[in-house]
Amino acid sequence: MAREIQFGKAAIKCGIFTFRCRPQEGGGDRMEKGYLPEERMLPAIHLVRRFTASAGQGHPAAKSVRVVKGYETGIYLTNGGSIIINGERHALQRYHIRFLREGDRVSSEPGYTCDSIYFDFGDSGVFYENEMLAAIPSFFMGNESHAFLFQKIAEYAKSGETGAAAAMNGLLLQMVSGYYHLLHSKEDYSETVKSCLSYMKEHLGEHITLSDLGDFTGYSALHVLRLFKENTGRTPHAHLTKMRIAYAKELLAEGNDPLAAVASACGFDSESHFQSLFKKQTGITPGKYRKYAMQLT
Amino acid sequence: MAREIQFGKAAIKCGIFTFRCRPQEGGGDRMEKGYLPEERMLPAIHLVRRFTASAGQGHPAAKSVRVVKGYETGIYLTNGGSIIINGERHALQRYHIRFLREGDRVSSEPGYTCDSIYFDFGDSGVFYENEMLAAIPSFFMGNESHAFLFQKIAEYAKSGETGAAAAMNGLLLQMVSGYYHLLHSKEDYSETVKSCLSYMKEHLGEHITLSDLGDFTGYSALHVLRLFKENTGRTPHAHLTKMRIAYAKELLAEGNDPLAAVASACGFDSESHFQSLFKKQTGITPGKYRKYAMQLT
C-alpha cells in the first residue's frame, strides 16, 4: 500500500489526473507499480496472437472473468460478441480496440475475431505507467491503420528474423502513442488552455506563475491547473519547462550566445538551474547539445 | 583494449561477421563498446535537425573532418554536394541515407539539404551494437518513405507534447530496422542458405549439427557457417534456436501437451534446457507463456 501511495504521488506530480485505486486481488502475483518517463518506454512483447471466438462455440476461456497482468491490447476484426471490462459491457464492432492494464477485470462473449498483443514495459514484476499510458481508455474505436500495425507486428513475430524484434518494438511504441494521439489532439484543447499555451510561448523569457495564468484567463489558478491536466495530462509548469527546453535547443543550435544568455532568454532562474534541468530532460548537457548540433551540420 | 576483444568475441558469438577495429582517436572521449540484443534497443534521441549547406557558401563546419560519436543518421533531400566517409567519397542524390557510428571519420561538401538525427541506444558512454546494426552500411539509397519518417520525427521533436517522445522512439526503431530489411531480404539469401533453412524446419525435432548441414548441402561445415553469417548475420545454430522457440510457442498456445513433450517435439535436449533457453529468449517461462496465451483468447 505504501508503494501505491508513492506511485499515486508520483503520478499526481507528473500530471496523471486520476490515479485509479484498483481492488487488490487475492493472489500474491500482482506487479509492483512504477513511473516510467515516455522517453524510456521499451515494450517487451510476450505474445502476439489472432483469436476467433465463434458464436455458439461456447469456448470456456471466453466466459470466465480474468484479471489482467501487465498490458494487453487487441483489435477486433469482425462485428459480433461483446467484452465486459470492469463491469461495463461493450458490443464489439470491427476496429474496436481494447487497451487493458494491470488489475483490469475482463470477460468476453463470442463471436469475434481479434488480433491481440500481450506486453509490458521493461523489468518484469513492475507495472510501469506514465501520463500518456494513463490517458488511454480501456476501450475505443480504432481504424484500418491500427489493424495494419497489428498485422505487421504479427508477421514480424512469426518471422523471428534478424531485425524483427526491433521492428516489432518500434511498431508497438508507435501504436501505443498513436492511441494517445488519436484521442488527445491539440485541436481538442479548450480555448482557455490554448490561449494559456500561446501566452506562455510569448512570455517564455519571463517569470510565469499559475496565478499569472489565472489573472490572464479570468479563472482561478486551480481551475486553470485542472483544465490543463484534463486536456493535456500535464501541468502548465510542465508545459512551460518543455517549451523553455525546446527554445533553448533552438538557441543552442543556431547561435553562439553564452549559456548564461541562453538560460536567461528562455526564462530560467540561473545558468546552473538551466544546465541541470536541460540534462535531466534531454539526457545530455547544453554544451554537448551545442557540440552535436554544430557537428551535424 | 581488453573490452574491445571481449566485444569482438561477443560479436562473433552473436553472428556479427566482421568486427571492425577502428583507429583509436587521441581524445579520451571515446565510448566503451557493448552488445545490445535487438529486443532491448531503446533509442535515446539527442538531436533532430534539418540543415542546408548551400553551394559556394563555404560553411566551415562542412569542410573539416570529424569523428562520429554514438550514432547519427541523415537523409539527403536534394541532389548536389558530397560526403566523404572513412576516405570514400559519395556524390549526394535525393534520398541517399547516411548511417554513421562511433569512430567513423566524415566530412562533407556543399550544397545539400539533409534531415539528420543524432542518437544512441541507452546508457551514455557506451556504444551499443548488435548484428542488425552492424549489418547496416554507412551509405545507401533510401526512398520517399524514409524522408517521411524523418519528417514525422522532426514534427514530434518540435511539438514536445505528451506522447511525442514515445512516438519518436517508435519511429526511429522502425526506421533503423527498416534500413536493415531494405538491404537484407530473405529473398536475397543464397539457395544453399534457403535450402538449409527448409531442412532445419523439416527436421526441427531432431538433433542437427553444422556437419549435418555440410553433408546435406555437399559443402564444408565452415562454408555453410560463413554463408549463413554473410547472408543472415546469424549462425545456423542461432536460426535453429529461434525456429525451435517459435514452434514451442505454437505448441504451448494451441495445445495442452506437458512441457517435456513440447521440449522433445521441438528438438531440445531436455525439459530444463528448454525452460532456461525459452526464458532467456522470450523473457518469460514456457508455463507463463501458456498461461498468457490461454488468457488472451
Coordinates of C-alpha atoms in Angstrom, one line a residue:
Chain A
M1 CA 0.0 0.0 0.0
A2 CA 2.9 2.3 0.8
R3 CA 4.1 1.8 -2.8
E4 CA 0.7 2.5 -4.1
I5 CA 0.6 5.9 -2.3
Q6 CA 4.1 6.5 -3.5
F7 CA 3.1 5.9 -7.1
G8 CA 0.0 8.0 -6.6
K9 CA 2.1 10.9 -5.5
A10 CA 4.5 10.4 -8.4
A11 CA 1.5 10.2 -10.8
I12 CA 0.0 13.4 -9.5
K13 CA 3.3 15.2 -9.6
C14 CA 3.7 14.1 -13.2
G15 CA 0.3 15.1 -14.2
I16 CA -1.7 11.9 -14.2
F17 CA -5.0 13.3 -13.1
T18 CA -6.8 10.3 -11.9
F19 CA -4.9 7.6 -10.1
R20 CA -7.2 4.6 -10.0
C21 CA -7.0 2.5 -6.9
R22 CA -8.0 -0.9 -8.1
P23 CA -9.3 -3.6 -5.8
Q24 CA -6.5 -5.8 -4.5
E25 CA -6.7 -9.4 -5.8
G26 CA -6.2 -12.4 -3.7
G27 CA -3.0 -13.7 -5.4
G28 CA 0.5 -12.6 -4.5
D29 CA 1.1 -12.4 -8.2
R30 CA 0.4 -8.7 -8.6
M31 CA 3.1 -6.4 -10.0
E32 CA 4.6 -3.5 -8.2
K33 CA 4.0 -0.1 -9.6
G34 CA 6.4 2.4 -11.1
Y35 CA 6.5 5.5 -13.1
L36 CA 8.3 5.4 -16.5
P37 CA 9.1 8.5 -18.5
E38 CA 7.9 8.3 -22.1
E39 CA 11.5 8.6 -23.3
R40 CA 12.3 5.3 -21.5
M41 CA 9.4 3.2 -22.7
L42 CA 10.7 0.0 -24.2
P43 CA 8.0 -2.6 -24.9
A44 CA 8.7 -6.2 -24.1
I45 CA 6.3 -8.2 -26.3
H46 CA 5.4 -11.5 -24.8
L47 CA 2.7 -12.8 -27.1
V48 CA 1.1 -11.9 -30.4
R49 CA -2.0 -13.8 -31.4
R50 CA -5.1 -13.9 -33.5
F51 CA -8.1 -15.5 -31.9
T52 CA -11.6 -16.3 -33.2
A53 CA -14.4 -17.0 -30.7
S54 CA -17.1 -18.4 -32.9
A55 CA -20.7 -17.7 -31.7
G56 CA -22.2 -20.7 -30.1
Q57 CA -18.9 -22.4 -29.8
G58 CA -19.0 -21.8 -26.0
H59 CA -15.3 -21.5 -25.6
P60 CA -14.9 -21.8 -21.8
A61 CA -12.0 -19.3 -21.6
A62 CA -14.1 -16.7 -23.2
K63 CA -16.7 -16.7 -20.4
S64 CA -14.8 -16.5 -17.1
V65 CA -13.6 -13.3 -15.6
R66 CA -9.9 -12.8 -15.5
V67 CA -7.6 -10.2 -14.0
V68 CA -5.1 -8.6 -16.4
K69 CA -1.4 -8.7 -15.7
G70 CA 0.8 -6.0 -17.3
Y71 CA -0.6 -4.6 -20.6
E72 CA -2.6 -6.2 -23.3
T73 CA -4.1 -4.6 -26.4
G74 CA -6.3 -6.1 -29.1
I75 CA -8.2 -5.0 -32.2
Y76 CA -11.4 -6.7 -33.2
L77 CA -11.7 -7.6 -36.9
T78 CA -15.4 -8.6 -37.1
N79 CA -18.7 -7.3 -35.8
G80 CA -20.2 -9.5 -33.1
G81 CA -19.8 -10.7 -29.5
S82 CA -19.0 -8.4 -26.6
I83 CA -16.4 -7.7 -23.9
I84 CA -17.1 -6.8 -20.3
I85 CA -14.3 -4.6 -18.8
N86 CA -14.6 -3.8 -15.1
G87 CA -18.3 -4.4 -15.2
E88 CA -19.0 -2.4 -18.3
R89 CA -20.3 -4.2 -21.4
H90 CA -19.2 -3.2 -24.9
A91 CA -20.8 -4.7 -28.0
L92 CA -17.9 -5.4 -30.4
Q93 CA -17.6 -3.8 -33.8
R94 CA -14.9 -4.0 -36.4
Y95 CA -11.8 -2.0 -35.4
H96 CA -12.8 -1.6 -31.8
I97 CA -9.7 -1.6 -29.7
R98 CA -9.2 -2.7 -26.1
F99 CA -6.2 -1.5 -24.1
L100 CA -6.2 -3.3 -20.8
R101 CA -3.8 -2.9 -17.9
E102 CA -2.8 -4.5 -14.6
G103 CA -5.8 -5.2 -12.4
D104 CA -8.5 -4.7 -15.1
R105 CA -11.2 -7.4 -14.8
V106 CA -12.3 -8.7 -18.1
S107 CA -14.5 -11.3 -19.7
S108 CA -15.9 -11.8 -23.2
E109 CA -18.6 -13.4 -25.2
P110 CA -18.3 -15.0 -28.7
G111 CA -18.3 -14.4 -31.5
Y112 CA -15.4 -12.2 -32.6
T113 CA -12.0 -12.3 -34.2
C114 CA -9.3 -10.3 -32.7
D115 CA -5.6 -9.7 -33.0
S116 CA -4.0 -9.4 -29.6
I117 CA -0.7 -8.5 -28.1
Y118 CA 0.4 -9.1 -24.5
F119 CA 3.3 -6.9 -23.4
D120 CA 4.8 -4.8 -20.7
F121 CA 7.5 -2.2 -20.3
G122 CA 10.8 -3.3 -19.1
D123 CA 11.5 -5.2 -15.9
S124 CA 9.0 -8.0 -15.3
G125 CA 7.4 -7.7 -11.9
V126 CA 6.9 -4.0 -12.2
F127 CA 3.9 -2.4 -13.8
Y128 CA 5.0 0.8 -15.3
E129 CA 2.7 3.7 -16.1
N130 CA 3.0 7.3 -17.1
E131 CA 0.7 10.2 -18.1
M132 CA 0.4 9.1 -21.7
L133 CA -0.4 5.4 -20.8
A134 CA -2.8 6.6 -18.1
A135 CA -4.7 8.7 -20.6
I136 CA -5.5 5.9 -23.0
P137 CA -9.0 4.5 -22.2
S138 CA -9.7 0.8 -22.0
F139 CA -12.0 0.6 -25.0
F140 CA -12.4 2.8 -28.0
M141 CA -12.8 2.8 -31.8
G142 CA -9.7 2.5 -33.9
N143 CA -9.3 2.2 -37.7
E144 CA -7.8 0.3 -40.5
S145 CA -4.3 1.6 -39.9
H146 CA -4.4 0.0 -36.4
A147 CA -5.4 -3.3 -37.9
F148 CA -2.5 -2.9 -40.3
L149 CA 0.0 -2.3 -37.5
F150 CA -1.2 -5.4 -35.6
Q151 CA -0.8 -7.5 -38.8
K152 CA 2.7 -6.2 -39.4
I153 CA 3.7 -7.0 -35.8
A154 CA 2.2 -10.5 -36.1
E155 CA 4.2 -11.0 -39.3
Y156 CA 7.5 -10.0 -37.6
A157 CA 6.7 -12.2 -34.6
K158 CA 6.3 -15.2 -36.9
S159 CA 9.4 -14.5 -38.9
G160 CA 11.8 -14.4 -35.9
E161 CA 14.5 -13.0 -38.3
T162 CA 17.2 -10.5 -37.6
G163 CA 15.7 -7.1 -37.3
A164 CA 12.2 -8.4 -36.4
A165 CA 12.3 -7.8 -32.7
A166 CA 13.4 -4.1 -33.1
A167 CA 10.8 -3.6 -35.8
M168 CA 8.0 -5.1 -33.5
N169 CA 9.0 -2.8 -30.6
G170 CA 9.1 0.2 -32.9
L171 CA 5.6 -0.6 -34.3
L172 CA 4.2 -1.2 -30.8
L173 CA 5.6 2.0 -29.4
Q174 CA 4.1 3.8 -32.4
M175 CA 0.8 2.1 -31.9
V176 CA 0.5 3.0 -28.2
S177 CA 1.5 6.6 -28.8
G178 CA -0.9 6.6 -31.7
Y179 CA -3.7 5.6 -29.3
Y180 CA -2.9 8.6 -27.2
H181 CA -2.8 11.0 -30.2
L182 CA -6.0 9.6 -31.7
L183 CA -7.8 10.6 -28.5
H184 CA -5.9 13.7 -27.4
S185 CA -5.3 16.2 -30.1
K186 CA -4.1 19.7 -29.6
E187 CA -7.1 20.8 -31.6
D188 CA -9.4 19.4 -28.9
Y189 CA -7.9 21.5 -26.1
S190 CA -10.2 24.1 -24.6
E191 CA -9.8 27.7 -25.7
T192 CA -8.6 28.6 -22.3
V193 CA -5.7 26.0 -22.4
K194 CA -4.9 27.1 -26.0
S195 CA -4.7 30.7 -25.1
C196 CA -2.6 29.9 -22.0
L197 CA -0.1 28.0 -24.2
S198 CA 0.1 31.0 -26.5
Y199 CA 0.6 33.3 -23.6
M200 CA 3.4 31.1 -22.2
K201 CA 5.1 30.9 -25.6
E202 CA 5.0 34.8 -26.0
H203 CA 6.3 35.4 -22.4
L204 CA 8.8 32.5 -22.3
G205 CA 11.7 34.6 -21.0
E206 CA 9.7 36.0 -18.1
H207 CA 8.7 34.5 -14.8
I208 CA 5.3 33.0 -15.2
T209 CA 3.2 31.6 -12.3
L210 CA 0.0 29.7 -12.1
S211 CA -1.7 32.9 -10.7
D212 CA -0.4 34.8 -13.8
L213 CA -2.4 32.3 -15.9
G214 CA -5.4 32.8 -13.6
D215 CA -5.2 36.6 -14.0
F216 CA -4.7 36.2 -17.7
T217 CA -7.7 34.0 -18.3
G218 CA -10.0 35.4 -15.6
Y219 CA -10.3 32.0 -13.9
S220 CA -8.9 30.7 -10.6
A221 CA -5.4 29.3 -10.7
L222 CA -6.8 25.9 -9.5
H223 CA -9.3 25.9 -12.4
V224 CA -6.5 26.5 -14.9
L225 CA -4.5 23.8 -13.4
R226 CA -7.4 21.3 -13.6
L227 CA -8.2 22.3 -17.2
F228 CA -4.5 21.7 -18.2
K229 CA -4.4 18.3 -16.6
E230 CA -7.7 17.2 -18.1
N231 CA -6.8 18.5 -21.6
T232 CA -3.1 17.7 -21.8
G233 CA -2.2 15.3 -19.0
R234 CA 0.3 17.8 -17.8
T235 CA 0.5 20.8 -15.5
P236 CA 1.1 24.3 -17.0
H237 CA 4.5 24.2 -15.3
A238 CA 5.5 21.0 -17.1
H239 CA 4.5 22.6 -20.4
L240 CA 6.4 25.7 -19.6
T241 CA 9.6 23.7 -18.9
K242 CA 9.2 21.7 -22.2
M243 CA 8.7 25.0 -24.1
R244 CA 11.8 26.5 -22.5
I245 CA 13.9 23.5 -23.2
A246 CA 12.7 23.5 -26.8
Y247 CA 13.6 27.2 -27.2
A248 CA 17.0 26.6 -25.6
K249 CA 17.6 23.9 -28.1
E250 CA 16.9 26.3 -31.0
L251 CA 19.2 29.0 -29.5
L252 CA 22.0 26.5 -28.8
A253 CA 21.9 25.0 -32.3
E254 CA 21.6 28.3 -34.2
G255 CA 23.8 30.7 -32.4
N256 CA 26.9 31.2 -30.3
D257 CA 25.4 33.0 -27.2
P258 CA 26.9 32.1 -23.9
L259 CA 24.9 29.5 -21.9
A260 CA 24.0 32.2 -19.3
A261 CA 22.4 34.3 -22.1
V262 CA 20.5 31.3 -23.4
A263 CA 19.3 30.5 -19.9
S264 CA 18.1 34.0 -19.3
A265 CA 16.4 34.3 -22.8
C266 CA 14.5 31.0 -22.0
G267 CA 13.3 32.3 -18.6
F268 CA 15.4 30.0 -16.4
D269 CA 16.3 31.5 -13.0
S270 CA 20.0 30.7 -13.3
E271 CA 22.6 29.1 -15.6
S272 CA 23.1 26.2 -13.2
H273 CA 19.3 25.6 -12.9
F274 CA 19.2 25.6 -16.7
Q275 CA 22.1 23.2 -17.0
S276 CA 20.7 20.7 -14.6
L277 CA 17.2 20.8 -16.0
F278 CA 18.4 20.5 -19.6
K279 CA 20.5 17.5 -18.7
K280 CA 17.6 15.9 -16.8
Q281 CA 15.1 16.4 -19.7
T282 CA 17.3 15.6 -22.7
G283 CA 20.0 13.3 -21.2
I284 CA 22.9 15.5 -22.3
T285 CA 24.3 18.9 -21.2
P286 CA 23.6 22.1 -23.1
G287 CA 27.3 22.2 -24.0
K288 CA 27.2 18.7 -25.5
Y289 CA 23.9 19.5 -27.3
R290 CA 25.5 22.5 -29.0
K291 CA 28.6 20.4 -29.9
Y292 CA 26.4 17.8 -31.6
A293 CA 24.3 20.4 -33.3
M294 CA 27.4 22.0 -34.8
Q295 CA 28.7 18.5 -35.7
L296 CA 25.5 17.5 -37.5
T297 CA 25.7 20.5 -40.0
Chain B
M1 CA 41.6 -3.0 -25.5
A2 CA 40.6 -5.9 -23.3
R3 CA 37.0 -4.7 -23.7
E4 CA 37.4 -4.5 -27.4
I5 CA 38.4 -8.1 -27.6
Q6 CA 35.6 -9.0 -25.3
F7 CA 33.1 -7.2 -27.6
G8 CA 34.7 -8.8 -30.6
K9 CA 34.2 -12.3 -29.1
A10 CA 30.6 -11.4 -28.2
A11 CA 30.0 -10.1 -31.7
I12 CA 31.4 -13.2 -33.3
K13 CA 29.3 -15.4 -30.9
C14 CA 26.2 -13.4 -31.9
G15 CA 26.9 -13.6 -35.6
I16 CA 28.5 -10.3 -36.4
F17 CA 30.8 -11.4 -39.1
T18 CA 33.2 -8.5 -39.4
F19 CA 34.2 -6.7 -36.2
R20 CA 35.7 -3.5 -37.4
C21 CA 38.7 -2.4 -35.3
R22 CA 38.6 1.4 -35.9
P23 CA 41.6 3.5 -35.3
Q24 CA 41.8 4.8 -31.8
E25 CA 41.4 8.6 -31.6
G26 CA 43.5 10.8 -29.5
G27 CA 40.7 12.1 -27.1
G28 CA 39.6 10.2 -24.0
D29 CA 36.1 10.9 -25.2
R30 CA 35.5 7.6 -26.9
M31 CA 32.7 5.4 -25.8
E32 CA 33.1 1.9 -24.5
K33 CA 31.6 -0.9 -26.5
G34 CA 28.8 -3.2 -25.7
Y35 CA 26.4 -5.8 -27.2
L36 CA 22.7 -5.0 -27.1
P37 CA 20.1 -7.6 -28.1
E38 CA 17.6 -6.2 -30.6
E39 CA 14.8 -6.7 -28.1
R40 CA 16.4 -4.2 -25.8
M41 CA 17.2 -1.5 -28.3
L42 CA 15.8 1.8 -26.9
P43 CA 16.8 4.9 -28.9
A44 CA 17.8 8.0 -27.0
I45 CA 17.3 10.8 -29.5
H46 CA 19.6 13.7 -28.8
L47 CA 19.0 16.0 -31.7
V48 CA 16.8 16.3 -34.8
R49 CA 17.7 18.8 -37.4
R50 CA 17.4 19.9 -41.0
F51 CA 20.4 21.5 -42.5
T52 CA 21.1 23.2 -45.8
A53 CA 24.7 23.6 -47.0
S54 CA 24.4 26.0 -49.9
A55 CA 26.9 25.5 -52.7
G56 CA 29.6 28.3 -52.6
Q57 CA 28.5 29.3 -49.1
G58 CA 31.8 27.8 -47.7
H59 CA 30.3 26.8 -44.4
P60 CA 33.4 26.0 -42.4
A61 CA 31.9 23.1 -40.4
A62 CA 31.0 21.4 -43.6
K63 CA 34.7 21.0 -44.7
S64 CA 36.6 19.7 -41.7
V65 CA 36.9 16.0 -40.9
R66 CA 35.1 15.0 -37.7
V67 CA 34.9 11.7 -35.8
V68 CA 31.4 10.5 -35.1
K69 CA 30.2 9.8 -31.5
G70 CA 27.4 7.3 -31.0
Y71 CA 25.0 7.0 -33.9
E72 CA 23.8 9.5 -36.5
T73 CA 21.6 9.1 -39.5
G74 CA 20.5 11.5 -42.1
I75 CA 18.6 11.6 -45.4
Y76 CA 19.5 14.0 -48.2
L77 CA 16.6 15.8 -49.8
T78 CA 18.4 17.4 -52.8
N79 CA 20.9 16.4 -55.4
G80 CA 24.3 18.0 -55.0
G81 CA 27.4 18.1 -52.8
S82 CA 29.2 15.1 -51.5
I83 CA 30.1 13.3 -48.3
I84 CA 33.4 11.6 -47.5
I85 CA 33.0 8.7 -45.1
N86 CA 36.2 7.0 -43.9
G87 CA 38.0 8.2 -47.0
E88 CA 35.4 7.2 -49.5
R89 CA 33.6 10.0 -51.4
H90 CA 29.9 9.7 -52.3
A91 CA 28.1 12.2 -54.6
L92 CA 24.8 13.1 -52.9
Q93 CA 21.5 12.4 -54.5
R94 CA 18.0 12.8 -53.2
Y95 CA 17.0 10.1 -50.7
H96 CA 20.6 9.0 -50.1
I97 CA 20.9 7.9 -46.5
R98 CA 24.0 8.0 -44.2
F99 CA 24.1 5.8 -41.1
L100 CA 27.2 6.7 -39.2
R101 CA 28.5 5.2 -36.0
E102 CA 31.2 5.6 -33.3
G103 CA 34.6 6.3 -34.8
D104 CA 33.5 6.9 -38.4
R105 CA 35.5 9.8 -39.9
V106 CA 33.4 12.1 -42.0
S107 CA 33.4 15.4 -43.9
S108 CA 31.2 16.9 -46.5
E109 CA 31.0 19.5 -49.2
P110 CA 28.1 21.8 -50.1
G111 CA 25.5 22.0 -51.4
Y112 CA 22.9 19.7 -50.0
T113 CA 19.9 19.7 -47.7
C114 CA 19.5 16.9 -45.2
D115 CA 17.4 15.9 -42.3
S116 CA 19.6 14.5 -39.5
I117 CA 19.1 12.7 -36.2
Y118 CA 21.8 12.1 -33.6
F119 CA 21.0 9.3 -31.2
D120 CA 22.4 6.3 -29.3
F121 CA 21.0 3.3 -27.5
G122 CA 20.7 3.5 -23.8
D123 CA 23.4 4.4 -21.3
S124 CA 25.5 7.3 -22.5
G125 CA 29.2 6.4 -22.5
V126 CA 28.6 3.0 -24.0
F127 CA 28.4 2.4 -27.8
Y128 CA 26.0 -0.4 -28.3
E129 CA 26.0 -2.6 -31.4
N130 CA 24.4 -5.9 -32.5
E131 CA 24.2 -8.0 -35.6
M132 CA 21.3 -5.9 -37.1
L133 CA 23.1 -2.6 -36.5
A134 CA 26.4 -4.0 -37.7
A135 CA 24.8 -5.1 -41.0
I136 CA 23.6 -1.6 -42.0
P137 CA 26.1 0.1 -44.3
S138 CA 27.3 3.7 -43.8
F139 CA 25.8 4.9 -47.1
F140 CA 22.9 3.7 -49.3
M141 CA 19.9 4.8 -51.3
G142 CA 16.7 5.2 -49.4
N143 CA 13.3 6.3 -50.6
E144 CA 10.4 8.7 -50.1
S145 CA 9.1 6.7 -47.1
H146 CA 12.3 7.3 -45.2
A147 CA 12.0 11.0 -45.9
F148 CA 8.5 10.8 -44.5
L149 CA 9.7 9.1 -41.3
F150 CA 12.4 11.8 -40.8
Q151 CA 9.8 14.5 -41.2
K152 CA 7.4 12.8 -38.7
I153 CA 10.2 12.5 -36.1
A154 CA 11.1 16.2 -36.7
E155 CA 7.4 17.2 -36.1
Y156 CA 7.2 15.3 -32.9
A157 CA 10.5 16.7 -31.7
K158 CA 9.2 20.2 -32.3
S159 CA 5.9 19.6 -30.6
G160 CA 7.3 18.3 -27.3
E161 CA 3.8 17.2 -26.4
T162 CA 2.7 14.2 -24.3
G163 CA 3.2 11.1 -26.4
A164 CA 5.8 12.7 -28.7
A165 CA 8.8 11.1 -27.1
A166 CA 7.4 7.6 -27.3
A167 CA 6.3 8.2 -30.9
M168 CA 9.7 9.4 -31.9
N169 CA 11.4 6.4 -30.4
G170 CA 9.0 4.1 -32.1
L171 CA 9.5 5.7 -35.5
L172 CA 13.3 5.7 -35.1
L173 CA 13.3 2.0 -34.1
Q174 CA 11.1 1.3 -37.1
M175 CA 13.4 3.3 -39.4
V176 CA 16.6 1.6 -38.3
S177 CA 15.1 -1.9 -38.6
G178 CA 13.7 -0.7 -41.9
Y179 CA 17.3 0.1 -43.1
Y180 CA 18.3 -3.5 -42.3
H181 CA 15.3 -5.0 -44.0
L182 CA 15.7 -2.8 -47.1
L183 CA 19.1 -4.3 -47.6
H184 CA 18.8 -7.8 -46.2
S185 CA 15.7 -9.6 -47.5
K186 CA 15.1 -13.4 -47.2
E187 CA 14.6 -13.4 -51.0
D188 CA 18.3 -12.4 -51.4
Y189 CA 19.6 -15.4 -49.4
S190 CA 21.7 -17.9 -51.4
E191 CA 20.0 -21.1 -52.5
T192 CA 22.2 -23.0 -50.1
V193 CA 21.1 -21.0 -47.1
K194 CA 17.4 -21.2 -48.2
S195 CA 17.6 -25.0 -48.5
C196 CA 19.3 -25.3 -45.1
L197 CA 16.6 -23.3 -43.5
S198 CA 14.0 -25.6 -45.1
Y199 CA 15.9 -28.6 -44.0
M200 CA 16.1 -27.3 -40.4
K201 CA 12.4 -26.5 -40.4
E202 CA 11.6 -30.1 -41.5
H203 CA 13.9 -31.8 -39.0
L204 CA 13.3 -29.4 -36.1
G205 CA 12.6 -32.2 -33.6
E206 CA 15.9 -33.9 -34.4
H207 CA 19.5 -33.3 -33.4
I208 CA 21.0 -31.1 -36.2
T209 CA 24.7 -30.2 -36.3
L210 CA 26.7 -28.0 -38.6
S211 CA 28.2 -31.1 -40.3
D212 CA 24.7 -32.4 -41.0
L213 CA 24.1 -29.2 -42.9
G214 CA 27.5 -29.7 -44.6
D215 CA 26.5 -33.3 -45.6
F216 CA 23.1 -32.1 -46.8
T217 CA 24.5 -29.3 -49.0
G218 CA 27.7 -31.0 -50.1
Y219 CA 29.8 -28.1 -48.9
S220 CA 32.1 -28.0 -45.9
A221 CA 30.6 -27.1 -42.5
L222 CA 32.8 -24.0 -42.4
H223 CA 31.5 -22.9 -45.8
V224 CA 27.9 -23.3 -44.6
L225 CA 28.6 -21.3 -41.5
R226 CA 30.2 -18.5 -43.5
L227 CA 27.3 -18.3 -46.0
F228 CA 24.8 -18.1 -43.1
K229 CA 26.7 -15.3 -41.4
E230 CA 27.1 -13.4 -44.7
N231 CA 23.5 -13.8 -45.7
T232 CA 21.6 -13.6 -42.5
G233 CA 24.0 -12.1 -39.9
R234 CA 23.4 -15.2 -37.8
T235 CA 24.8 -18.7 -37.3
P236 CA 22.7 -21.8 -38.4
H237 CA 22.6 -22.7 -34.7
A238 CA 21.0 -19.3 -33.8
H239 CA 18.4 -19.8 -36.6
L240 CA 17.7 -23.3 -35.3
T241 CA 17.1 -22.0 -31.7
K242 CA 14.8 -19.2 -33.0
M243 CA 12.8 -21.8 -35.0
R244 CA 12.6 -24.1 -32.1
I245 CA 11.4 -21.4 -29.8
A246 CA 8.8 -20.2 -32.4
Y247 CA 7.5 -23.8 -32.8
A248 CA 7.4 -24.2 -29.0
K249 CA 5.3 -21.1 -28.8
E250 CA 2.8 -22.6 -31.2
L251 CA 2.6 -25.8 -29.3
L252 CA 2.2 -24.0 -26.0
A253 CA -0.5 -21.7 -27.2
E254 CA -2.5 -24.3 -29.2
G255 CA -2.4 -27.5 -27.0
N256 CA -2.1 -29.0 -23.6
D257 CA 1.0 -31.2 -24.1
P258 CA 3.2 -31.4 -21.0
L259 CA 6.3 -29.2 -21.2
A260 CA 8.6 -32.3 -21.6
A261 CA 6.6 -33.3 -24.7
V262 CA 6.8 -29.8 -26.1
A263 CA 10.6 -29.7 -25.5
S264 CA 11.1 -33.0 -27.2
A265 CA 8.9 -32.1 -30.2
C266 CA 11.0 -29.0 -30.7
G267 CA 14.3 -30.8 -30.6
F268 CA 15.5 -29.6 -27.2
D269 CA 17.8 -32.0 -25.3
S270 CA 15.9 -31.8 -22.1
E271 CA 13.0 -30.0 -20.5
S272 CA 15.2 -28.0 -18.2
H273 CA 17.3 -26.8 -21.2
F274 CA 14.1 -25.9 -23.0
Q275 CA 12.9 -24.0 -19.9
S276 CA 16.0 -21.9 -19.5
L277 CA 16.5 -21.2 -23.2
F278 CA 12.9 -20.2 -23.6
K279 CA 13.1 -17.8 -20.6
K280 CA 16.3 -16.3 -21.9
Q281 CA 14.9 -15.7 -25.4
T282 CA 11.4 -14.6 -24.6
G283 CA 11.8 -13.1 -21.1
I284 CA 9.1 -15.4 -19.6
T285 CA 8.9 -19.1 -18.8
P286 CA 7.1 -21.6 -21.0
G287 CA 4.5 -22.0 -18.3
K288 CA 3.8 -18.3 -18.1
Y289 CA 3.7 -18.1 -21.9
R290 CA 1.0 -20.8 -22.0
K291 CA -1.0 -19.0 -19.2
Y292 CA -0.9 -15.7 -21.2
A293 CA -1.8 -17.5 -24.4
M294 CA -4.9 -19.1 -22.7
Q295 CA -5.7 -15.7 -21.1
L296 CA -5.6 -13.8 -24.4
T297 CA -8.2 -16.0 -26.1

